[in-house]
Short mmCIF file of C-alpha atoms and ligand atoms in Angstrom, two decimals:
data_model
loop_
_atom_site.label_atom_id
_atom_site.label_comp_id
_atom_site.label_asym_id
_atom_site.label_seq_id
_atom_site.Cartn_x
_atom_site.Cartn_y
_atom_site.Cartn_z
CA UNK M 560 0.00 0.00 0.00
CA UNK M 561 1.30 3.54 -1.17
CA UNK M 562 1.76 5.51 1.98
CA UNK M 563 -0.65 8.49 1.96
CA UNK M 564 -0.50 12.09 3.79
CA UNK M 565 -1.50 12.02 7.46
CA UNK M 566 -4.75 13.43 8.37
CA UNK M 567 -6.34 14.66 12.00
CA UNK M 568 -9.51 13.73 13.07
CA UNK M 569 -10.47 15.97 16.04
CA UNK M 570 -13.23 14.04 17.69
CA UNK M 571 -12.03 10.74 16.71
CA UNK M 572 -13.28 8.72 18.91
CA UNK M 573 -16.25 9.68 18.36
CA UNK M 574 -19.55 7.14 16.51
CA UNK M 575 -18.72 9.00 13.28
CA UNK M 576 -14.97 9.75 13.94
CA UNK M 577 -14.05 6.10 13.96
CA UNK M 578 -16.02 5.11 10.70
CA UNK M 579 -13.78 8.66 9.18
CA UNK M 580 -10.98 7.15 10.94
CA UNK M 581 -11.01 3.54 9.40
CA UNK M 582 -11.78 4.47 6.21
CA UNK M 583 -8.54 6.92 6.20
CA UNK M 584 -6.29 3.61 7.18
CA UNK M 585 -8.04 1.57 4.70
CA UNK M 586 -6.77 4.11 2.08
CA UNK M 587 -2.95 4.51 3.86
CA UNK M 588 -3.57 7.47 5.73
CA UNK M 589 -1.55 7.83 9.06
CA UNK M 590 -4.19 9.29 11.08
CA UNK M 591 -3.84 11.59 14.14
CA UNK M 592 -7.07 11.90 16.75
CA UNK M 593 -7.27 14.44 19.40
CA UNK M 594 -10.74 13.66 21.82
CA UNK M 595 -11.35 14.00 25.12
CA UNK M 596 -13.30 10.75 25.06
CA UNK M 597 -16.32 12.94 26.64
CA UNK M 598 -18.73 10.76 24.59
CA UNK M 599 -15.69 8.80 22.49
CA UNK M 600 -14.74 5.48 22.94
CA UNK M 601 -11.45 5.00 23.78
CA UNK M 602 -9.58 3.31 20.74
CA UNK M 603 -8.42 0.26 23.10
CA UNK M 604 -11.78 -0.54 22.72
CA UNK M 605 -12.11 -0.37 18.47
CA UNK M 606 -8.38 -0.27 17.41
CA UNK M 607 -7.98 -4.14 18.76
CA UNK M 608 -6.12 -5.33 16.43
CA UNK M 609 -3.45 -2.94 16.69
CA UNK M 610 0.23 -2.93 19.12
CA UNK M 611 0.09 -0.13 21.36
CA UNK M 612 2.64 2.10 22.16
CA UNK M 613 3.12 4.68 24.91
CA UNK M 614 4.81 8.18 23.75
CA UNK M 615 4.52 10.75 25.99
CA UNK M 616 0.90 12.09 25.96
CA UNK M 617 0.56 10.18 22.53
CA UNK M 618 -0.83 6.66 22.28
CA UNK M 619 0.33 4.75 18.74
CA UNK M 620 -1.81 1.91 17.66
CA UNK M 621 0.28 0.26 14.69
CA UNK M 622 -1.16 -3.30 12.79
CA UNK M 623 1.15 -3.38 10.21
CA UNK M 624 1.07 -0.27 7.72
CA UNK M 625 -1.60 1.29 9.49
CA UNK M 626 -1.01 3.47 11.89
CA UNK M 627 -2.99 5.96 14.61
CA UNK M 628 -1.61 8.52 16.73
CA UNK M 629 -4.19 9.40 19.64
CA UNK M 630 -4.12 12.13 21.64
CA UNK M 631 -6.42 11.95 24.73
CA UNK M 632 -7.16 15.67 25.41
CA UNK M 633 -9.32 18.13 25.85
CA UNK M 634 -9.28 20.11 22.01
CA UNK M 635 -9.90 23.62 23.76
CA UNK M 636 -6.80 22.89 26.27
CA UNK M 637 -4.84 21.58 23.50
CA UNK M 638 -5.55 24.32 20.85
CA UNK M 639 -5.15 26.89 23.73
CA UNK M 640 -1.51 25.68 24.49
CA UNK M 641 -0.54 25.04 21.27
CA UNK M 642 -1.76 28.88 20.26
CA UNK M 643 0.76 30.05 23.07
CA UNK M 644 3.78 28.10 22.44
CA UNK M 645 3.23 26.44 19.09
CA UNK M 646 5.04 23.09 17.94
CA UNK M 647 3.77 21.99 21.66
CA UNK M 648 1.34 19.49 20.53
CA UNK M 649 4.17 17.51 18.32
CA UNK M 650 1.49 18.13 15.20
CA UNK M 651 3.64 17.20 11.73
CA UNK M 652 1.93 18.77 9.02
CA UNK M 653 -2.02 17.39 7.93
CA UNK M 654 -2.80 16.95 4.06
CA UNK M 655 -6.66 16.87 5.33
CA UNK M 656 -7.45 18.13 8.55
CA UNK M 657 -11.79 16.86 9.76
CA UNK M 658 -12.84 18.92 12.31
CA UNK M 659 -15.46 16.60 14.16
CA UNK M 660 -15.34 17.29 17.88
CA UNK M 661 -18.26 18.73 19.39
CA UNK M 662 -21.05 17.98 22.10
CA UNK M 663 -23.29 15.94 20.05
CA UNK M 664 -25.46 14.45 22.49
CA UNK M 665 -29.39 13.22 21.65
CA UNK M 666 -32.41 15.70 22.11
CA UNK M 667 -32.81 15.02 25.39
CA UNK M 668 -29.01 16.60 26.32
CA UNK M 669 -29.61 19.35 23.56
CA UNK M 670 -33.08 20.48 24.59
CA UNK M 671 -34.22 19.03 27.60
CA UNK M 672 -31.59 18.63 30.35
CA UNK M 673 -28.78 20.83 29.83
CA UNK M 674 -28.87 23.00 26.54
CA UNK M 675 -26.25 25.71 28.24
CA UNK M 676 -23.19 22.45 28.25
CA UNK M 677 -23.12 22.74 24.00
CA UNK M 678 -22.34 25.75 24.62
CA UNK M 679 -18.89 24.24 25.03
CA UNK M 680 -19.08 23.93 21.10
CA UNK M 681 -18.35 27.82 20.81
CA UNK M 682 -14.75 27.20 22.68
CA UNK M 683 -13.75 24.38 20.78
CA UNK M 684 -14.60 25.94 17.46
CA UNK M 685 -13.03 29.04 18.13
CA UNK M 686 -9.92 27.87 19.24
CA UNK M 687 -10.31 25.56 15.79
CA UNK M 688 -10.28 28.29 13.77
CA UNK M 689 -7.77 30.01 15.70
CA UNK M 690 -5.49 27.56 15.40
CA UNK M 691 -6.33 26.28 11.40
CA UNK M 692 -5.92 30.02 10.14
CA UNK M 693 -2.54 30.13 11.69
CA UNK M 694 -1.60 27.04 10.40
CA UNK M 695 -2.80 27.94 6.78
CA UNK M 696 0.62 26.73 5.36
CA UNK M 697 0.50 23.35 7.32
CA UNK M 698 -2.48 22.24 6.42
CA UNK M 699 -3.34 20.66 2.71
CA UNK M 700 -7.15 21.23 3.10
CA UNK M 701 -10.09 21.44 6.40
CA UNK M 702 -13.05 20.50 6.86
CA UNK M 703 -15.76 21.54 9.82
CA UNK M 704 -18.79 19.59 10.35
CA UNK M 705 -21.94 21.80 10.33
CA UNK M 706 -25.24 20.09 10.79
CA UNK M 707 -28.80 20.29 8.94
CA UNK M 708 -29.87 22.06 12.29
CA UNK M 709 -27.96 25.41 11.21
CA UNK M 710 -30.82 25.85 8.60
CA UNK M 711 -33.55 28.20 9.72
CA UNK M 712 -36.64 26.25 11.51
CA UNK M 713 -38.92 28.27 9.47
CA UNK M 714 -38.62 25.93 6.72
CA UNK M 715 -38.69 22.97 9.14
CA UNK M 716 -42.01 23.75 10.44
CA UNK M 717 -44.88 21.46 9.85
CA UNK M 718 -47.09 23.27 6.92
CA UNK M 719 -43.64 25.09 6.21
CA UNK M 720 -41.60 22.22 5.17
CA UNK M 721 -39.12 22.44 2.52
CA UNK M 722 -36.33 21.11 0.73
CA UNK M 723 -33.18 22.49 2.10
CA UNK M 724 -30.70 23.56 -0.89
CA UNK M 725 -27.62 25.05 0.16
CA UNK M 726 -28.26 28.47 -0.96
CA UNK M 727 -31.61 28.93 1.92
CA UNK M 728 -28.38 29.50 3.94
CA UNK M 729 -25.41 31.67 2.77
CA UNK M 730 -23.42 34.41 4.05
CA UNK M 731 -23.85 37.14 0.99
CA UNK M 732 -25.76 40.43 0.76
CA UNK M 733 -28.07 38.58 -1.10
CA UNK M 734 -28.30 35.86 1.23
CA UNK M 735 -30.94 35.53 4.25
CA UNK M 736 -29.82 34.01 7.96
CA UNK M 737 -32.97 32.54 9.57
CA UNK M 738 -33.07 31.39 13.30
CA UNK M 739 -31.64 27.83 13.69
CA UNK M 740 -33.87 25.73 16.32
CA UNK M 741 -31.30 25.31 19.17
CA UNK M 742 -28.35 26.48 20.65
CA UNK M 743 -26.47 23.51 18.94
CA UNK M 744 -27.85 25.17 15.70
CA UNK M 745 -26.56 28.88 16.27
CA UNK M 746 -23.33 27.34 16.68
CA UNK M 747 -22.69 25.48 14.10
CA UNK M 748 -24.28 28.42 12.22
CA UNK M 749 -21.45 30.66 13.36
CA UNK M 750 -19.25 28.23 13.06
CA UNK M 751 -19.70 27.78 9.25
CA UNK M 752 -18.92 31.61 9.03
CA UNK M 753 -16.41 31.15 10.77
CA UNK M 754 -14.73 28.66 8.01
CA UNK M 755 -15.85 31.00 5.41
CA UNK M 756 -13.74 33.92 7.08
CA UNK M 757 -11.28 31.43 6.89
CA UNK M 758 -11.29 30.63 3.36
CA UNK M 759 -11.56 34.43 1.96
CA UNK M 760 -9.50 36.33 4.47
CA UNK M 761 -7.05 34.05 5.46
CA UNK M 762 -6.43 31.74 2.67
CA UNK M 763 -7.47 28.36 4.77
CA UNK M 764 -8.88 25.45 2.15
CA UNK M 765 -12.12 24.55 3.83
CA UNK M 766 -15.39 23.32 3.54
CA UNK M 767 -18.26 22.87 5.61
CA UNK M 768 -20.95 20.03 5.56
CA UNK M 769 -24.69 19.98 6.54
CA UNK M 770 -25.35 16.51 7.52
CA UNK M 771 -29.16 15.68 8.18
CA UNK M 772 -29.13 12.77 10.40
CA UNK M 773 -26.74 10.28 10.28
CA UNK M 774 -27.26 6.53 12.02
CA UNK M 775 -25.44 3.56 12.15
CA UNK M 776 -24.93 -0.09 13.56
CA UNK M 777 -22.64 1.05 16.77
CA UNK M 778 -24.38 4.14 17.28
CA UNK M 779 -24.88 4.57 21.23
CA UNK M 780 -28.26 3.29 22.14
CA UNK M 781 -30.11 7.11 23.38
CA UNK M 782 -29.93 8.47 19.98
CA UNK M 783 -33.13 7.76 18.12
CA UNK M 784 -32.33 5.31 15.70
CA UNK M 785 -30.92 2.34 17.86
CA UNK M 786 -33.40 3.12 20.41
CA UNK M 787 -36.38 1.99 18.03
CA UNK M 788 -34.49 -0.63 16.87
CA UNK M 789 -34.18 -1.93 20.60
CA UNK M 790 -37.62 -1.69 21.07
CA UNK M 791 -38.70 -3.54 18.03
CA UNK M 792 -36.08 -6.08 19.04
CA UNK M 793 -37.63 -6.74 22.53
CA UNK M 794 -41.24 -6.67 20.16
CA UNK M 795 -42.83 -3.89 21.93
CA UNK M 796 -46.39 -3.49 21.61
CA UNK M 797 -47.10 -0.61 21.59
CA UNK M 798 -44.44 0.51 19.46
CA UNK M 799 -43.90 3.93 20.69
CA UNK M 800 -41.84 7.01 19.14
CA UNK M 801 -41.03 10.48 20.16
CA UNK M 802 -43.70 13.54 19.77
CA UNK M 803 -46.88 12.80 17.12
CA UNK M 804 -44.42 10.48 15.37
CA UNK M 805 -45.30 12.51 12.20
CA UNK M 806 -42.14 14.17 12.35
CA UNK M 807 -40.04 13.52 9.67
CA UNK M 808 -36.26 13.34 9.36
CA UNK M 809 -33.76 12.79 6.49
CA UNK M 810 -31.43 9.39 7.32
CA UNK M 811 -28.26 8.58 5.88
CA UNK M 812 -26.26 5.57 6.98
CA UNK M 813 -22.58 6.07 8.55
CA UNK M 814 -20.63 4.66 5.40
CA UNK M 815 -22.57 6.85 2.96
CA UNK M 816 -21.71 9.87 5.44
CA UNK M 817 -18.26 9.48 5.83
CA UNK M 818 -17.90 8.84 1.82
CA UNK M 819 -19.70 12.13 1.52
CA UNK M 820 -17.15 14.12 4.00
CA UNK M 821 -14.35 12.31 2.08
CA UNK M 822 -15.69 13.60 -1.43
CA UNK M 823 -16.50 17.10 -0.31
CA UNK M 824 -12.89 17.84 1.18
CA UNK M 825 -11.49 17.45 -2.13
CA UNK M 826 -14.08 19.51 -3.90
CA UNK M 827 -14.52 22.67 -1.67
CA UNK M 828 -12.09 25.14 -0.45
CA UNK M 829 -13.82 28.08 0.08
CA UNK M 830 -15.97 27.67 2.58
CA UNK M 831 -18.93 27.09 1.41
CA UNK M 832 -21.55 23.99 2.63
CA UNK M 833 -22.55 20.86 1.22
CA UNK M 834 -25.57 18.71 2.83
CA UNK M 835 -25.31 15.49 3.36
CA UNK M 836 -28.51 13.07 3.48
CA UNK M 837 -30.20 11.16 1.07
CA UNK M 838 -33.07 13.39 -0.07
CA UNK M 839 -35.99 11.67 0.90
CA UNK M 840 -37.80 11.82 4.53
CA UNK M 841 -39.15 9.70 6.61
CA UNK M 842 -41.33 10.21 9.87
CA UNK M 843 -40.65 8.30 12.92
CA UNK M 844 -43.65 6.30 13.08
CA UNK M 845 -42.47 4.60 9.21
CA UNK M 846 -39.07 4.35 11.30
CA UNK M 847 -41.03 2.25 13.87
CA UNK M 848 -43.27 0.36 11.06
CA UNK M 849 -39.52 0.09 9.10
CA UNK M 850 -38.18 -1.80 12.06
CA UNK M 851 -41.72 -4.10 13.02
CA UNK M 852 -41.17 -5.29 9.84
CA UNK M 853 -37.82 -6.30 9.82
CA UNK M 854 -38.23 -7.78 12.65
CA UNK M 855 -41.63 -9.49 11.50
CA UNK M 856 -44.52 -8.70 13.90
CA UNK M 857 -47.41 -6.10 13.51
CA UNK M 858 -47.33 -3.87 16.70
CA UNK M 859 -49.19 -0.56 16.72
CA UNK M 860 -47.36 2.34 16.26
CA UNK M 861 -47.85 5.45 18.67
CA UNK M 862 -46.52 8.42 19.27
CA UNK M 863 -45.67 9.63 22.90
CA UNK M 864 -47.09 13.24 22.34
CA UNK M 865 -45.77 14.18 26.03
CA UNK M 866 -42.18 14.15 24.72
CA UNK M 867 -40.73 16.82 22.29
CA UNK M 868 -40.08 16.41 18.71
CA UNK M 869 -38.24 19.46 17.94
CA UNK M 870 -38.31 20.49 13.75
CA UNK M 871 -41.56 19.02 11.88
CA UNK M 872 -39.76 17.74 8.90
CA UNK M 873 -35.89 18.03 7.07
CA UNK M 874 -35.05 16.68 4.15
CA UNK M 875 -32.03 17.66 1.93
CA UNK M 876 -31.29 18.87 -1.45
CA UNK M 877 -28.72 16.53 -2.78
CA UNK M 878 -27.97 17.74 -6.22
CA UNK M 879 -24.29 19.20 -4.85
CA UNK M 880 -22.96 16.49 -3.28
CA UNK M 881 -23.88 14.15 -6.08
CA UNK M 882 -22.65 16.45 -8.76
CA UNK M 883 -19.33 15.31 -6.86
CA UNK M 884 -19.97 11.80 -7.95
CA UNK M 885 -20.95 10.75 -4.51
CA UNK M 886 -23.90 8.26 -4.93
CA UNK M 887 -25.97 6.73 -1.64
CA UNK M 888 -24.73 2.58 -1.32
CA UNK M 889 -27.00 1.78 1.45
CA UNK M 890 -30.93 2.01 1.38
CA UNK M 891 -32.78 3.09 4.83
CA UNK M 892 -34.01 -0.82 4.68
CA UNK M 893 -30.70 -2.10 4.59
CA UNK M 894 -29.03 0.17 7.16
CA UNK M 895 -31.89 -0.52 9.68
CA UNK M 896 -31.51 -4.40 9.24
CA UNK M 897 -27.83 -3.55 9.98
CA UNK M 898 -29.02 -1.91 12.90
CA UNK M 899 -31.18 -4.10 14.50
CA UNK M 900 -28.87 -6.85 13.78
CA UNK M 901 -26.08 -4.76 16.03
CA UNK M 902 -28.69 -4.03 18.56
CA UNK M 903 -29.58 -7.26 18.99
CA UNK M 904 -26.29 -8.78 19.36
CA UNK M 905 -25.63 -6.02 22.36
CA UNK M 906 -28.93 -6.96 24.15
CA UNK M 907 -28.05 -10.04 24.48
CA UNK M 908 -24.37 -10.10 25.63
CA UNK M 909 -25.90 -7.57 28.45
N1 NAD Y 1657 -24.15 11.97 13.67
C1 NAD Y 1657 -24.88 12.85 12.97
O1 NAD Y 1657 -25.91 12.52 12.39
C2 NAD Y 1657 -24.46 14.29 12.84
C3 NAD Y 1657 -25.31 15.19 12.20
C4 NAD Y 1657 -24.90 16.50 12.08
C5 NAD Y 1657 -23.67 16.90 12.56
N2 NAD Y 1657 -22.87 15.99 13.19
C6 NAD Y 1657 -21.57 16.45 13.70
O2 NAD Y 1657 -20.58 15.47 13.47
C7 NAD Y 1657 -19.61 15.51 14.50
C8 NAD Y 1657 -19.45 14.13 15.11
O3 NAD Y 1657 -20.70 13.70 15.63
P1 NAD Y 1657 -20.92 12.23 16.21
O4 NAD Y 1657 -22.30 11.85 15.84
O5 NAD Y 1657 -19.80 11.35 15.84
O6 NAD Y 1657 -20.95 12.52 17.79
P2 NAD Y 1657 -20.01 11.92 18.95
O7 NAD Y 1657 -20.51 12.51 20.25
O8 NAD Y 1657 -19.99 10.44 18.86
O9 NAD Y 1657 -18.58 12.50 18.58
C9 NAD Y 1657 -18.08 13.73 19.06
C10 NAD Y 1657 -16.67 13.46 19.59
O10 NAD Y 1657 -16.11 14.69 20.04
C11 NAD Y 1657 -15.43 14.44 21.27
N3 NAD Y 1657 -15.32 15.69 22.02
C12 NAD Y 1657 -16.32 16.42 22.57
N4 NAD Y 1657 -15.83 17.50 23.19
C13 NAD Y 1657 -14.48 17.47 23.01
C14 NAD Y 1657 -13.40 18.30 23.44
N5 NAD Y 1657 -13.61 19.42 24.15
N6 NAD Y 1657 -12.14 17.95 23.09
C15 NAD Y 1657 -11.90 16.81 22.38
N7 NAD Y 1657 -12.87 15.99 21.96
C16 NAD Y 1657 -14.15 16.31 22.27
C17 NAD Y 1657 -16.29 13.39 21.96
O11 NAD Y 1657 -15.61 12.69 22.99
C18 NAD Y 1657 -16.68 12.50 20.79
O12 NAD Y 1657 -15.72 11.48 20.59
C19 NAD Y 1657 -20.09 16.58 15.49
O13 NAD Y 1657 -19.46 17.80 15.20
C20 NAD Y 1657 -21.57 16.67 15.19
O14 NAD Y 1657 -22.09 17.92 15.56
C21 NAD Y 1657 -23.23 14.70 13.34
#
């Protein structure tokens, strides 16, 4: 295998992180992670195959060509330091730098129980950009994960709904800014402006993405997906969902997603956003029905109206990111098989 550029992964660890990350060694990439493991798993735990060696504050996982350099830190401590005294986070120079770490967390973390913590997000991606447009000549090209959220809820309302192209949100004269739904939202808002300061002022090769929601097999069990899928698995009856259940979001399976950051980092440098979803929507209660039938009973599907469902429906324009060549491999049947096949396997070795 050709030995490629090495490439960091802030946020590594993390359930999309390590799909990014094992499709970068599968390709020859040496691949640096920085993550605080504050939802990550710790690469012991995924990297199993590897011999691991203790540097310092670096851990390197090496299985033969392949190798990972993790760095267990907080990114804002890190970023901080190295902005003070640079060279002291031993970073060689990144052909691609993915800028993934965040507080992610499910609704009820978002909304519900502690909105103010994602607030955290502002740090980190300040002290990202910081760093990145200081670094302009040591890094080949970035990219910083936005999210579908960033859009304005107007057009997410129920009655309201509509297609999100890429151009409902840009930062021209001509352009309108509508109010994202949550704090997470207005972050990664500013934080796309932030890249596009980036790209025009200080020369920085980046992109941002706009991924709608993303699921897959090892996905921790509170977000949305899995959790169905465990319930369908233990055949609940009544199969229950979030909110009215109407509610409608746009899934895209983890390989798909990482393909789709991989394409856009080599297509867009200045700035701008890409989504990343499959186009079509689906409502939680066809979710639920998706999963009853792969699993092959007839419960009846309800929605728990007590519990919030945030935006009404999202669904993404996809015409960009395919005119990159990027196609979708895995149908919403397919992935949810996966998943309840992987849910499955970790109820029962509870
Ligand atoms: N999964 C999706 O569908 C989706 C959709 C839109 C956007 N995103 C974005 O993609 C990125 C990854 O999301 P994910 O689903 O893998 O979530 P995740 O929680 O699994 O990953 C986030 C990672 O960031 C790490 N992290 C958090 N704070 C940190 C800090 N201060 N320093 C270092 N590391 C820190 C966490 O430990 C975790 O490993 C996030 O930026 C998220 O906002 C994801």
């Amino acid at each position: 295998m050709d030995s490629r550029g090495t490439i960091l992964v802030t946020g590594g660890a993390g359930f999309l992180g390590r799909h990014l990350v094992s499709s970068l060694l599968k390709d020859g990439h040496e691949v640096w992670i920085v993550d605080n493991l504050f939802t990550g798993k710790h690469p012991d735990t995924w990297l199993t195959d590897f011999k691991k060696t203790v540097d310092g504050a670096s851990t390197i996982y090496e299985n033969g060509s392949q190798r990972v350099i993790f760095i267990e830190a907080d990114l804002i401590d890190l970023l901080r330091e190295e902005l003070r005294a640079p060279g002291s986070a031993g970073f060689p120079d990144f052909e691609e730098v993915y800028h993934l770490a965040a507080i992610v967390g499910g609704r009820a973390v978002l909304i519900e129980q502690d909105p103010m913590l994602v607030a955290t997000n502002h740090m980190i991606d300040s002290l990202f950009f910081q760093w990145a447009v200081k670094n302009t000549d040591h890094i080949g090209r970035a990219l910083y994960v936005s999210s579908s959220v960033a859009y304005p809820k107007s057009i997410q309302n129920q009655g309201h709904e509509a297609t999100h192209t890429e151009d409902m949100l840009v930062f021209e004269d001509s352009g309108t800014i509508g109010l994202p739904e949550s704090i997470y939202g207005w972050i990664k808002l500013a934080g796309e402006y932030l890249a596009v300061v980036a790209a025009r002022k200080y020369g920085l090769k980046i992109c941002c993405v706009r991924p709608f929601n993303g699921y897959g097999d090892d996905q921790d069990l509170s977000y949305p997906i899995p959790s169905i899928a465990a319930r369908a698995a233990r055949r609940e009856d009544p199969l229950t969902v979030w909110g009215s259940g109407d509610q409608s979001r746009d899934f895209i399976y983890v390989d798909d997603f990482v393909a789709a950051l991989r394409v856009v980092i080599t297509h867009v440098s200045d700035g701008s956003a890409v989504n990343v979803g499959s186009g079509v929507n689906t409502s939680f209660k066809q979710v639920a029905a998706i999963f009853a039938k792969l699993e092959g009973y007839e419960p009846e599907v309800k929605g728990l109206s007590e519990k919030v469902e945030g935006s009404f429906a999202l669904r993404a324009d996809m015409s960009k990111l395919k005119s990159f060549g990027w196609k979708q491999t895995v149908s919403i049947e397919e992935g949810f098989g996966r998943v309840l096949k992987n849910v499955k396997q970790r109820l029962a070795s509870k």
